[in-house]
Structure formats: structure tokens, C-alpha cells
GROMACS .gro file of C-alpha atoms in nm:
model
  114
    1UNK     CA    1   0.576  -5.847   6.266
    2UNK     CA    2   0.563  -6.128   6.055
    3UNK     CA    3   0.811  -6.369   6.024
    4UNK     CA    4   0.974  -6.453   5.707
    5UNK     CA    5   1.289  -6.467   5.488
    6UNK     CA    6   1.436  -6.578   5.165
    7UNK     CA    7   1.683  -6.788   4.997
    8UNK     CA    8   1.870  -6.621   4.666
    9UNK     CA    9   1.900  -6.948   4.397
   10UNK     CA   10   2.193  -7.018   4.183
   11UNK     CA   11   2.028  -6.873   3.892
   12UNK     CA   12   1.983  -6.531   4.077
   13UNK     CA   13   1.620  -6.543   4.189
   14UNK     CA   14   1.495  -6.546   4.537
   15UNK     CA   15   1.212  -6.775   4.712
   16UNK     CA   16   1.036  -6.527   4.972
   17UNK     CA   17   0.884  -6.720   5.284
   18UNK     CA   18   0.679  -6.513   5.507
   19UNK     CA   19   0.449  -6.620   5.796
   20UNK     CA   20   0.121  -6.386   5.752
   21UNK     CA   21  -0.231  -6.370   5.950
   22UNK     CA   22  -0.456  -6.496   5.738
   23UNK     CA   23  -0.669  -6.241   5.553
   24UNK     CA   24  -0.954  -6.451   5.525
   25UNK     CA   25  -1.190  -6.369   5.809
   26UNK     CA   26  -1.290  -6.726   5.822
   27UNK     CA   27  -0.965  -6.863   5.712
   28UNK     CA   28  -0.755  -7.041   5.957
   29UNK     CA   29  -0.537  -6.817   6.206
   30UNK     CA   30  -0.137  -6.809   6.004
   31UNK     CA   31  -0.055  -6.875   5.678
   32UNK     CA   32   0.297  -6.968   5.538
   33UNK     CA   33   0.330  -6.795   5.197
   34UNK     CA   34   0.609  -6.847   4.931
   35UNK     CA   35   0.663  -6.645   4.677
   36UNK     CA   36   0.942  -6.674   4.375
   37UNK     CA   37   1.017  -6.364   4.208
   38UNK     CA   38   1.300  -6.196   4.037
   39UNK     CA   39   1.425  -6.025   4.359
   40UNK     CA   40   1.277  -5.968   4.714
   41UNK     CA   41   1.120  -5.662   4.627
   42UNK     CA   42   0.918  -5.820   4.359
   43UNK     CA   43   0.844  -6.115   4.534
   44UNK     CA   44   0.663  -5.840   4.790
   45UNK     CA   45   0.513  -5.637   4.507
   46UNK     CA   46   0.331  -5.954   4.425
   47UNK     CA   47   0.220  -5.993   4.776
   48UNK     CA   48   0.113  -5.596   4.766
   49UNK     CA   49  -0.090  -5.577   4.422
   50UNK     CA   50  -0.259  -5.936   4.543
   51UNK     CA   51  -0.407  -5.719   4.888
   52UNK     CA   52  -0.186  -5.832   5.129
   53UNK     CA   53  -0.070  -5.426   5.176
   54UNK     CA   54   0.094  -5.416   5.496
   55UNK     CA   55   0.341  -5.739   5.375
   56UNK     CA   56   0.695  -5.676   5.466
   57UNK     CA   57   1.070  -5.844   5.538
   58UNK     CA   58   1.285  -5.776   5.817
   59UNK     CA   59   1.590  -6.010   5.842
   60UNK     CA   60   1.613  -6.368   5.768
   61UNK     CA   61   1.450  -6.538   6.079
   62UNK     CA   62   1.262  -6.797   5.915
   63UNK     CA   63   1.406  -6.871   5.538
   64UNK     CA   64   1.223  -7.095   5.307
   65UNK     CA   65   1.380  -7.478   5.325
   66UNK     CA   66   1.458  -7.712   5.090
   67UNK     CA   67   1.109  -7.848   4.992
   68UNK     CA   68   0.951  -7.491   5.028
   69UNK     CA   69   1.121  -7.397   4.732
   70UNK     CA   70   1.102  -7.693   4.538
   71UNK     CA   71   0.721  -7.688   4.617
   72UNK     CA   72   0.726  -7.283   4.471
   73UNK     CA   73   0.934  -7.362   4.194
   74UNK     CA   74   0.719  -7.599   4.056
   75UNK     CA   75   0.394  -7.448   4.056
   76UNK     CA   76   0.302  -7.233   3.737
   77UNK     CA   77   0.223  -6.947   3.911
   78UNK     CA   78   0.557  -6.933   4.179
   79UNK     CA   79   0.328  -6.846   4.444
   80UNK     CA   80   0.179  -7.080   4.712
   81UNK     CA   81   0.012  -7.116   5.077
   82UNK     CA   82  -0.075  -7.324   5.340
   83UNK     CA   83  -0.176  -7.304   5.730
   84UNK     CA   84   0.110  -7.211   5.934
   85UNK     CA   85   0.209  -7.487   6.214
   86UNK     CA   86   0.157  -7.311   6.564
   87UNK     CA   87   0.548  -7.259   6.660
   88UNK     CA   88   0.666  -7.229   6.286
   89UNK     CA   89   0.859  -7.586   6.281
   90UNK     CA   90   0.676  -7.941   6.199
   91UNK     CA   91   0.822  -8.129   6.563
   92UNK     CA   92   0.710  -8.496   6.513
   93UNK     CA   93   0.721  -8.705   6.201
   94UNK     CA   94   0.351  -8.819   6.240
   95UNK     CA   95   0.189  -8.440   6.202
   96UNK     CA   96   0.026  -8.512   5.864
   97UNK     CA   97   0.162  -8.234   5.591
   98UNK     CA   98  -0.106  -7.983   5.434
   99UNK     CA   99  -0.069  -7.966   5.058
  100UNK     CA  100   0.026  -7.628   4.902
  101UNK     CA  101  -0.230  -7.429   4.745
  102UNK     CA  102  -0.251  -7.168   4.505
  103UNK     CA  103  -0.300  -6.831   4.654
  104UNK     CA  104  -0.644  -6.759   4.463
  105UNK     CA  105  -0.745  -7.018   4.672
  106UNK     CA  106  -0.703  -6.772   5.028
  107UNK     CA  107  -0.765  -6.437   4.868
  108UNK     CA  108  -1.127  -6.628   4.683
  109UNK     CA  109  -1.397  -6.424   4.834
  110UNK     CA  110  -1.648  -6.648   4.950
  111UNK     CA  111  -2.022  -6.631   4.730
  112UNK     CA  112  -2.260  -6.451   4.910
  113UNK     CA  113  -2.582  -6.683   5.032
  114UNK     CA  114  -2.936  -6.594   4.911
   0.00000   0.00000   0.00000
């Protein structure tokens, strides 16, 4: 099961945060996905009609934090990626942060080779 949860803004939509293999066969090994929708079951309809089928949230183990969803909220299309850290938490200060990316950039199939 994947961990994930979600954090329900003042305005009354939710950022979904969900810890995913990555369905990239040569992609790196987790992702961390965030998602800001309408409601939680949008925000996993998106997931859904993107190919990620078997996407789902059970409890709140591992909400989005503060720069997660400032990172979502301010990308036009309110839904971002980047590798997961091993244990789920950055420990040290000196790990060096992976930028978000847009999620065309995982689900991009790569261009065959002739």
C-alpha cells in the first residue's frame, strides 16, 4: 500500500500526497506525487485517467507539508512529482532537494531507437 494523505485548505480544496512505485520501468524506484483537486476523490480521478489505475488513500500517514503544497499550488497544472527519499523524511540538512516536475514528465514514454 502506498503511503499518502492530504491536507483540506482554507478555501475548501485538498492537496493529495501519495508515495507511488514509479511506473516508469526505467524510472527511479518511488515517486512522491501531489495532486490539488477539488476534493480527494478528484485529486485520485486525476491520478486514475493519467494511468496510475491501482492509485488509492487509506488514512493520513504521510500528509503533504507546508512546501509540498505551496510547490502544487503554484504550478499551472496542480499536479507534480519527484523521487521519493528512501524512508519518506529528508534527515540531514545537506541532502540536496530534487526540483518538482510536471507529471508528463514520468508518464512521457520514452522514443523508441532505430
Amino acid at each position: 500500500m502506498a503511503a499518502g494523505g492530504f491536507c483540506k485548505l482554507p478555501n475548501g480544496t485538498v492537496v493529495v500526497a501519495l508515495n507511488l512505485p514509479s511506473p516508469a520501468a526505467d524510472g527511479p524506484g518511488a515517486v512522491r506525487v501531489l495532486v490539488h483537486s477539488v476534493n480527494r476523490a478528484r485529486a485520485l480521478t486525476r491520478l486514475r485517467n493519467l494511468g496510475l489505475r491501482s492509485v488509492y488513500l487509506r488514512g493520513n500517514a504521510a500528509p503533504p507539508t507546508p512546501d509540498e503544497i505551496t510547490a502544487v499550488l503554484h504550478h499551472p497544472d496542480g499536479l507534480i512529482w519527484r523521487t521519493a527519499p528512501d524512508n519518506g523524511v529528508a534527515s540531514s540538512p545537506e541532502l540536496v532537494q530534487e526540483l518538482w516536475r510536471p507529471i508528463r514528465a514520468l508518464l512521457r514514454r520514452p522514443t523508441p531507437q532505430t
